[in-house]
Short mmCIF file of C-alpha atoms and ligand atoms in Angstrom, two decimals:
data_model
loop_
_atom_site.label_atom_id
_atom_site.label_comp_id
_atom_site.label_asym_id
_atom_site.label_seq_id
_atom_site.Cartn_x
_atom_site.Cartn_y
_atom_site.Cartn_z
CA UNK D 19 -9.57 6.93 24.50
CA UNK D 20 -11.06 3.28 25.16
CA UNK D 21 -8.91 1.35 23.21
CA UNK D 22 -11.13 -1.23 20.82
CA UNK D 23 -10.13 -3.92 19.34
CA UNK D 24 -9.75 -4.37 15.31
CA UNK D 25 -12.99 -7.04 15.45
CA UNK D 26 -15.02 -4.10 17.67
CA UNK D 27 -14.20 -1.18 15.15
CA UNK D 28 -15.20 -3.76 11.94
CA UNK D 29 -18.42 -4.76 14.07
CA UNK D 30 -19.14 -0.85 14.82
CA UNK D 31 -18.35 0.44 10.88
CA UNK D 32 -21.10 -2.79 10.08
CA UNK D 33 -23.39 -2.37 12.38
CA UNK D 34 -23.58 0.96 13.51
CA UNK D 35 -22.89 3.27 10.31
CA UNK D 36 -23.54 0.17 7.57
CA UNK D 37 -20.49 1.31 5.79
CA UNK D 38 -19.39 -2.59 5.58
CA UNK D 39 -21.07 -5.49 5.51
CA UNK D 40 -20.40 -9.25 7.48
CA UNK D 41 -17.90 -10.68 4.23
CA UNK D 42 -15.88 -7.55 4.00
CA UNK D 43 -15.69 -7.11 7.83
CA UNK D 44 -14.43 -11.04 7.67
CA UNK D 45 -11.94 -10.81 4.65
CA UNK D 46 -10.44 -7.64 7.08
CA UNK D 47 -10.11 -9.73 10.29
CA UNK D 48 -8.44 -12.52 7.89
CA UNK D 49 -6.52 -10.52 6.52
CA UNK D 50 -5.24 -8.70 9.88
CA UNK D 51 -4.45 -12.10 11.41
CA UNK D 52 -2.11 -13.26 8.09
CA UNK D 53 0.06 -9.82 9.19
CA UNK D 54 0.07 -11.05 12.72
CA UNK D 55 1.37 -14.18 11.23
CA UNK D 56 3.66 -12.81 8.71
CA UNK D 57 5.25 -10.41 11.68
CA UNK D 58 5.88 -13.17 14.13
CA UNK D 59 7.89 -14.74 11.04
CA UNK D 60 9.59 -11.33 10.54
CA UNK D 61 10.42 -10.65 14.53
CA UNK D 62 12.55 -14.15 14.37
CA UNK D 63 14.83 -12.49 11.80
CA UNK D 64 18.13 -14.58 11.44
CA UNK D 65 16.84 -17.12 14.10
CA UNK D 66 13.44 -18.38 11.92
CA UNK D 67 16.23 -19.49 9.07
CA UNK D 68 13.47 -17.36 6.90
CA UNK D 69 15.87 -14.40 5.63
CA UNK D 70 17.61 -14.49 2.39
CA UNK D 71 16.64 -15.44 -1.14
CA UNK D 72 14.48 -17.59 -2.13
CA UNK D 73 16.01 -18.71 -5.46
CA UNK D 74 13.19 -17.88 -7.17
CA UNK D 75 12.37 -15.01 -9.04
CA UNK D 76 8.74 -12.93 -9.12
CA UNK D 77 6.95 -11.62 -12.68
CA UNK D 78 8.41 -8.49 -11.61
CA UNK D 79 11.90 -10.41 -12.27
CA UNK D 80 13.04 -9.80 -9.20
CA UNK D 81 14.40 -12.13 -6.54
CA UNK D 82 12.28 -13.20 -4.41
CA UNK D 83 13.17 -13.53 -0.41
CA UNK D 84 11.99 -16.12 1.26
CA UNK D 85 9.89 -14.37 3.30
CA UNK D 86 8.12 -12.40 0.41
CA UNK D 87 6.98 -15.99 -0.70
CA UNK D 88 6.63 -17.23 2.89
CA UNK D 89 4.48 -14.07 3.59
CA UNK D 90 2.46 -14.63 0.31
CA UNK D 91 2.01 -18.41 1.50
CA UNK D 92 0.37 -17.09 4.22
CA UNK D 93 -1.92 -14.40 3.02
CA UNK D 94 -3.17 -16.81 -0.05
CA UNK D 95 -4.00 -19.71 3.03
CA UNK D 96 -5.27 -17.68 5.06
CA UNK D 97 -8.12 -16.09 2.83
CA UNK D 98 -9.11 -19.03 0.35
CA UNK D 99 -11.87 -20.99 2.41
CA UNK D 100 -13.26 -18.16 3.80
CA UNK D 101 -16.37 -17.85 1.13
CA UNK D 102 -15.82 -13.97 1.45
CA UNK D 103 -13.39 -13.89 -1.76
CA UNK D 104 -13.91 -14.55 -5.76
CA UNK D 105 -9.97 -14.53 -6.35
CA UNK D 106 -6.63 -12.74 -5.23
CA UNK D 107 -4.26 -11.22 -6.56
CA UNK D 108 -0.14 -10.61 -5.71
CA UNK D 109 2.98 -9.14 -6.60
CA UNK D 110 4.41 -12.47 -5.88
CA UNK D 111 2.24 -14.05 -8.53
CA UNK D 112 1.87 -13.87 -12.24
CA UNK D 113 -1.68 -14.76 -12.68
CA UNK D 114 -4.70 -14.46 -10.01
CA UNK D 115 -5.19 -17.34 -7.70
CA UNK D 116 -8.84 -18.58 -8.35
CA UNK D 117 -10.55 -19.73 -5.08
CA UNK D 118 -10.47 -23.82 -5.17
CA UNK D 119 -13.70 -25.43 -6.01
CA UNK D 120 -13.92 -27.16 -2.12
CA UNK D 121 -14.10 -23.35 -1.22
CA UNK D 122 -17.56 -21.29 -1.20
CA UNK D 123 -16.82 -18.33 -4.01
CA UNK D 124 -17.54 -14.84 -2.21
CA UNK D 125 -18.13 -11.24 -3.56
CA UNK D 126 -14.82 -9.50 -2.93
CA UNK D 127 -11.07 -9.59 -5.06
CA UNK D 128 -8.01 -9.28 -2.73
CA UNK D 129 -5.01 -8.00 -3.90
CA UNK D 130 -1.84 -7.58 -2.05
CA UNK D 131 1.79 -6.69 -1.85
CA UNK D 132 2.58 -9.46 0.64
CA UNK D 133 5.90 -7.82 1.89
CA UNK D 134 6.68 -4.41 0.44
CA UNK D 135 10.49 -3.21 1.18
CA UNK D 136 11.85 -6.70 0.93
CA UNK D 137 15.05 -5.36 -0.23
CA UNK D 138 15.09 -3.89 3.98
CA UNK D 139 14.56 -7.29 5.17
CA UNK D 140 18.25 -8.72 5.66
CA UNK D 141 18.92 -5.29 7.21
CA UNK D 142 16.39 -5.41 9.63
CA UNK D 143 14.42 -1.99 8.38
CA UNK D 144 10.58 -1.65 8.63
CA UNK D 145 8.86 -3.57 5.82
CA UNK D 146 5.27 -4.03 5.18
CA UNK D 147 1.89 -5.62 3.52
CA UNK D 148 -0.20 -3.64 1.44
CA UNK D 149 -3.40 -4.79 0.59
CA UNK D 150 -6.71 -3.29 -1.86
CA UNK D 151 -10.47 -4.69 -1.93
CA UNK D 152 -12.31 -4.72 -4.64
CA UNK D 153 -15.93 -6.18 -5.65
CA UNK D 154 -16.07 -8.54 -7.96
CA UNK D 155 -18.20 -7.26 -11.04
CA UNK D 156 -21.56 -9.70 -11.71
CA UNK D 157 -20.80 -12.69 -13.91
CA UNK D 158 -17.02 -12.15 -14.58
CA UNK D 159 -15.36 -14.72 -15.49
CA UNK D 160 -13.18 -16.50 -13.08
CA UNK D 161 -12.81 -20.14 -14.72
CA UNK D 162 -9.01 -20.03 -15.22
CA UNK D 163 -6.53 -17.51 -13.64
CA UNK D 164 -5.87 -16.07 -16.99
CA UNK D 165 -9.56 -15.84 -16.96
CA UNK D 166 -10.07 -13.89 -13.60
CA UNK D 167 -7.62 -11.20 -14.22
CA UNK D 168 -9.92 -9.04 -16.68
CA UNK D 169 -12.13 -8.61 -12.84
CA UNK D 170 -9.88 -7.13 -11.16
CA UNK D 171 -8.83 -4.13 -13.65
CA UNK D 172 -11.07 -1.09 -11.85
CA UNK D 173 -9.60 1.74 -11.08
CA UNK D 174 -8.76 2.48 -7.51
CA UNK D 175 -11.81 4.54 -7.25
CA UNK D 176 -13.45 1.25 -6.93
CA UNK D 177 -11.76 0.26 -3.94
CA UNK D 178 -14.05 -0.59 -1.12
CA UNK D 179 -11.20 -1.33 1.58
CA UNK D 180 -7.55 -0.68 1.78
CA UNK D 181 -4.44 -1.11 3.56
CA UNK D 182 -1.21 -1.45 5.21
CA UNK D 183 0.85 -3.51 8.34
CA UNK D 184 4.36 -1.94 8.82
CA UNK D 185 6.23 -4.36 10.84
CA UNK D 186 8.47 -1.98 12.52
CA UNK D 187 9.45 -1.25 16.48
CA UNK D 188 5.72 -1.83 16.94
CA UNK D 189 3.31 -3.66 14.41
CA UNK D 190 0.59 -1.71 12.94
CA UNK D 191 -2.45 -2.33 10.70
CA UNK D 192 -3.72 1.02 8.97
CA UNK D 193 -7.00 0.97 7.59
CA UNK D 194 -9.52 2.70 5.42
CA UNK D 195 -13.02 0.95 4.87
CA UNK D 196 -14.14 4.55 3.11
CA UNK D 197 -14.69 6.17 6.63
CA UNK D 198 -11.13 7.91 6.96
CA UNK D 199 -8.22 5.89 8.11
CA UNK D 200 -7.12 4.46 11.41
CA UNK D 201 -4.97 2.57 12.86
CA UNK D 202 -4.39 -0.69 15.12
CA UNK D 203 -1.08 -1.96 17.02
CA UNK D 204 -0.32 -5.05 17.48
CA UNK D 205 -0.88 -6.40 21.37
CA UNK D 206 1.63 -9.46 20.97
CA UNK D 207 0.21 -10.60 24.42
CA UNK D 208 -3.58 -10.65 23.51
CA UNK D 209 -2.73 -11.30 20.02
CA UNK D 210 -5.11 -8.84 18.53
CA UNK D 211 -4.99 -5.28 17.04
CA UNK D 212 -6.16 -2.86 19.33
CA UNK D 213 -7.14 0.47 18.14
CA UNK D 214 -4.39 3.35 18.76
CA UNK D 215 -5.20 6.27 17.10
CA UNK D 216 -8.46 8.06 16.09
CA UNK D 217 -8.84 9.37 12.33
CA UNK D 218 -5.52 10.21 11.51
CA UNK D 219 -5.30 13.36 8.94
CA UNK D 220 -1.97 14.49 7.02
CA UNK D 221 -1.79 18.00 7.01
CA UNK D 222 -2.44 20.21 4.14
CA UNK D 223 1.24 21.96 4.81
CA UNK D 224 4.69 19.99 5.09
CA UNK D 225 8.63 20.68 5.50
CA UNK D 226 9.13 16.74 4.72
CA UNK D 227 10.26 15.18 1.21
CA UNK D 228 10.82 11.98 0.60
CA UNK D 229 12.54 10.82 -2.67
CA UNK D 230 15.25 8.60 -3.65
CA UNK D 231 18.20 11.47 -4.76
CA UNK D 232 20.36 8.84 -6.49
CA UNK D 233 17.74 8.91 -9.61
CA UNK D 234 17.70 12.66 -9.74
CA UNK D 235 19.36 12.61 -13.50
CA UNK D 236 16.37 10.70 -14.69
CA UNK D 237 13.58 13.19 -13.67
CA UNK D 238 11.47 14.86 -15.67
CA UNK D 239 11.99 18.66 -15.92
CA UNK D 240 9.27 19.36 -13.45
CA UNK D 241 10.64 16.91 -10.84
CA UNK D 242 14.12 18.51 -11.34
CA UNK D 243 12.71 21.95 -11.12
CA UNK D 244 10.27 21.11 -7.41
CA UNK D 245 13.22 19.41 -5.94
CA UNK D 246 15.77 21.89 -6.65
CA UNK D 247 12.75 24.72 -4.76
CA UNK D 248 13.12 22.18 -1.68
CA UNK D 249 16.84 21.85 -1.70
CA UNK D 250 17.23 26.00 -1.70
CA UNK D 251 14.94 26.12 1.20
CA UNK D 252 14.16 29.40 2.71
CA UNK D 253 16.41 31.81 0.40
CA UNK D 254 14.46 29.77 -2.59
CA UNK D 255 10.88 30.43 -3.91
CA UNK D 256 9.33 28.03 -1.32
CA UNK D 257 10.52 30.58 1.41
CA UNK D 258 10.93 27.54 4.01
CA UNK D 259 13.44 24.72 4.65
CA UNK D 260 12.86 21.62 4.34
CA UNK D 261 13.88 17.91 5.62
CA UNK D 262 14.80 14.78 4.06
CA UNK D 263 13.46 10.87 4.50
CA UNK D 264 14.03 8.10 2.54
CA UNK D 265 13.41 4.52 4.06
CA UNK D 266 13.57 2.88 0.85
CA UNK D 267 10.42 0.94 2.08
CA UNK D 268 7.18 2.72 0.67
CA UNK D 269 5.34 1.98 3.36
CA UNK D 270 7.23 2.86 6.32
CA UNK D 271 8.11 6.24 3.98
CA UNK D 272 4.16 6.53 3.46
CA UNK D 273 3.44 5.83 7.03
CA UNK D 274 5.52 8.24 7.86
CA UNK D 275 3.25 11.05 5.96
CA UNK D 276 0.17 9.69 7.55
CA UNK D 277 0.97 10.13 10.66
CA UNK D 278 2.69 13.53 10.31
CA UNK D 279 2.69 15.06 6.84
CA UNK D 280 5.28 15.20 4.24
CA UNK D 281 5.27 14.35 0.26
CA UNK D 282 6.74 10.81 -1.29
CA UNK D 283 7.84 10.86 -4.43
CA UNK D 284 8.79 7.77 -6.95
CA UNK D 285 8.28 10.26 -10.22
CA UNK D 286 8.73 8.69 -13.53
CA UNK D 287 11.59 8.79 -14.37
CA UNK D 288 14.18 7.97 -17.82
CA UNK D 289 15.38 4.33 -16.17
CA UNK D 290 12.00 2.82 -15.50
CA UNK D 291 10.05 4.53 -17.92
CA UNK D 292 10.16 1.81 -20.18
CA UNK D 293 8.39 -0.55 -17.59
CA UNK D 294 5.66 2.27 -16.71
CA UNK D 295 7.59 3.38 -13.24
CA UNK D 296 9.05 1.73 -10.25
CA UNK D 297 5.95 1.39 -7.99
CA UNK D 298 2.74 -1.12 -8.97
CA UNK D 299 -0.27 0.31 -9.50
CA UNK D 300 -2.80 -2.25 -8.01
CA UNK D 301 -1.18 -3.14 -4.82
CA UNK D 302 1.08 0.11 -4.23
CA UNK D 303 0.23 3.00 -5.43
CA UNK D 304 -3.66 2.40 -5.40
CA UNK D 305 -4.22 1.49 -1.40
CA UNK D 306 -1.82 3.53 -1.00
CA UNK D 307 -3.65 6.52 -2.58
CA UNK D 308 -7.01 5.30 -0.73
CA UNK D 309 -5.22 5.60 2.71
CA UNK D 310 -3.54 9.27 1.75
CA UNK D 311 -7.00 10.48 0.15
CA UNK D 312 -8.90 9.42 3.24
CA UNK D 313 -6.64 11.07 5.52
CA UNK D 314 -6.99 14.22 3.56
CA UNK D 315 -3.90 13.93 1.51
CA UNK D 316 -3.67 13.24 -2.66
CA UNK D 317 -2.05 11.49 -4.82
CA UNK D 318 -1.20 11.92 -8.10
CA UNK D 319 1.22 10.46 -11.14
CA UNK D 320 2.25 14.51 -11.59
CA UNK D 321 -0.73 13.96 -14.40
CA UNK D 322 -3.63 12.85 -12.99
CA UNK D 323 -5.11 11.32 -9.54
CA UNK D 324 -3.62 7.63 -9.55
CA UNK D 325 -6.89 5.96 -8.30
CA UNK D 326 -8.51 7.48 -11.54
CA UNK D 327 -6.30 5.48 -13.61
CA UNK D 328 -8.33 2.79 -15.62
CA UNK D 329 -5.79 -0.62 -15.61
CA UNK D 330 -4.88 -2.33 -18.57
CA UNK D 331 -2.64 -5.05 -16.75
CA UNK D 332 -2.91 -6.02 -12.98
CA UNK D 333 1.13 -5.36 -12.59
CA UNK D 334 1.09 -2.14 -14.34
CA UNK D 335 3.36 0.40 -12.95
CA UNK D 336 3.05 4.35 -12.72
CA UNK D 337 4.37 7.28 -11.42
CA UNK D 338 3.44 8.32 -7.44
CA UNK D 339 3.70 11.62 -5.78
CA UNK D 340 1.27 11.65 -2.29
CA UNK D 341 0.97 13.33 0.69
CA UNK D 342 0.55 16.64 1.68
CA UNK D 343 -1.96 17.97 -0.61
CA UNK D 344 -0.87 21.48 -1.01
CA UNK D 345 2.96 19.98 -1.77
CA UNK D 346 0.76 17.40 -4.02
CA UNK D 347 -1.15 20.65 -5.88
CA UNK D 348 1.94 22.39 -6.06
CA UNK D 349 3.89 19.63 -8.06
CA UNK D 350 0.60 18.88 -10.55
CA UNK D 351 0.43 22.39 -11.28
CA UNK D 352 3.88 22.30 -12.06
CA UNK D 353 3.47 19.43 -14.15
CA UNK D 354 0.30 20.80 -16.52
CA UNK D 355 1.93 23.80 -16.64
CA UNK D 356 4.79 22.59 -18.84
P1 P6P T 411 14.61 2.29 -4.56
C1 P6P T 411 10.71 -1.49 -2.29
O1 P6P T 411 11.42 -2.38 -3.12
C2 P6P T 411 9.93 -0.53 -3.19
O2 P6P T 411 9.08 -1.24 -4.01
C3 P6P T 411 9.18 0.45 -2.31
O3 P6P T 411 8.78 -0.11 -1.11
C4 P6P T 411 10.18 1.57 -2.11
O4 P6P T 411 9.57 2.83 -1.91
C5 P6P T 411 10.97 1.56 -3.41
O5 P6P T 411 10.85 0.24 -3.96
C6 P6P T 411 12.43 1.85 -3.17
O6 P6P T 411 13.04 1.95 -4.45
O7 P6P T 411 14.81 2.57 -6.04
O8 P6P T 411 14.86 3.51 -3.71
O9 P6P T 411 15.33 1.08 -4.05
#
């Protein structure tokens, strides 16, 4: 295949099919070159004096590394004097950051997990940026931060891009601009993404779960009851055997699916159910469930399709189970049956 560059496919998608248009093929690039940034930060591990914590904790209340604010640093600097964004919004950040006044205002909301997996970082496991477009509705308000959040609650059905670097052996940007998904790896020599696979589809069928076992007591009964089916394997009513992965990063765990098939599963479960789940809707579950549906995947709380989910707050939290869809249909069913 002639490898292209990230800047050729965007120009192609633009000009060729009109399926973007000259901001949102801009905010892409900018955003591509913040993850080149933030994984030349990453590769320097203990030597860049940038692993650790920060001393700071995020709305989430957790503690915040220093790269998850260095990598948020770099995301919110490198996409506020663009003119192709009305505000962004992060995990790393309480309220949206409004675009500066010096700064032309553009049509498109950001949002981002700046370093997903953080937790992986001082072990030196894959970690990754997440990231979800959305337009910015006519005449919303985005005077104050406070102000700007009401724009950005549409459900993920709304999203016009989405998603994901996973700095790993190699560093790659997956993408989805509503034309399936493909991805881009990282030519540290060149310094630009350079277009390694064509669409990439997750197939329908999988042997490959991915869950974290340790919560297993605090399923819900149809949770218990699907992961006990893929623990008897063959002898047990799935009549096959399967595997288990769990990176504890969600998207080197996702990635995984979308380039080979399998099911990831953070169910709701009796610990977190108070805060709505583990995972964040906005700038998890939602891009994430853009990439998976594009590939041919779906994704799903157990109740209904995530991106159909109508936000109330921009960190909300909810249940995710995507991937394979027939593993996918097989746990909803089990679900609604109940
Ligand atoms: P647990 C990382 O902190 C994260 O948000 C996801 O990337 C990952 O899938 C999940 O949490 C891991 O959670 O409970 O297994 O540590």
């Amino acid at each position: 295949m002639a490898r292209r560059t990230l800047a050729h496919y965007l120009i192609e998608e633009q000009r060729n099919k009109g399926v973007i248009n000259a901001d949102l093929r801009l905010l892409i690039e900018v955003v591509s070159r913040a993850c080149r940034a933030i994984s030349v930060a990453i590769s320097k591990g203990g030597l860049g004096g940038i692993l650790g914590e920060a001393g700071s904790d995020n709305i989430q209340g957790e503690a915040q590394k220093k790269l998850d604010v260095l990598s948020n640093d770099i995301l919110l600097e490198a996409n506020e004097w663009g003119g192709h964004l009305a505000a962004m919004a992060s995990e790393e950040m309480d309220l949206p950051h409004t675009i500066p006044h010096r700064y032309p205002q553009g049509e498109y909301l950001l949002l981002f997990d700046p370093l997903d997996g953080s937790s992986n970082i001082d072990v030196n496991v894959s970690i990754g940026t997440i990231f979800s477009v959305l337009k910015c509705p006519e005449g919303a308000d985005l005077t104050t931060p406070k102000a700007a959040e009401a724009a950005f609650l549409q459900p993920g059905t709304q999203q016009v891009a989405a998603g994901y670097a996973v700095y790993g052996p190699s560093t790659l940007l997956v993408l989805s601009v509503g034309d399936g998904v493909v991805s881009f790896t990282l030519d540290r020599e060149q310094g630009s993404f350079v277009q390694t696979s064509d669409q990439l589809r997750i197939p329908a069928e999988t042997s490959e779960f991915s869950i974290n076992m340790a919560n297993q007591r605090f399923w819900e009964a149809p949770i218990q009851r699907y992961v006990n089916d893929l623990q008897q394997g063959k002898e047990g009513p799935l009549g096959k055997d399967y595997n288990m992965r769990w990176v504890g990063s969600m998207v080197a765990d996702v990635h995984r699916i979308v380039t080979r098939g399998g099911i990831f599963m953070y169910p709701m479960d009796g610990k977190m159910r108070s805060k709505g789940g583990k995972l964040r809707l906005m700038y998890e579950a939602n891009p994430m469930a853009m990439i998976v549906e594009q590939a041919g995947g779906a994704a799903s709380t157990g109740y209904e399709r995530i991106m159909e989910i109508v936000p109330a707050t921009i960190h909300q939290r909810c249940a995710v189970i995507m991937g394979s869809k027939n593993e996918v249909d097989r746990i909803t069913a089990a679900h609604t049956a109940q």
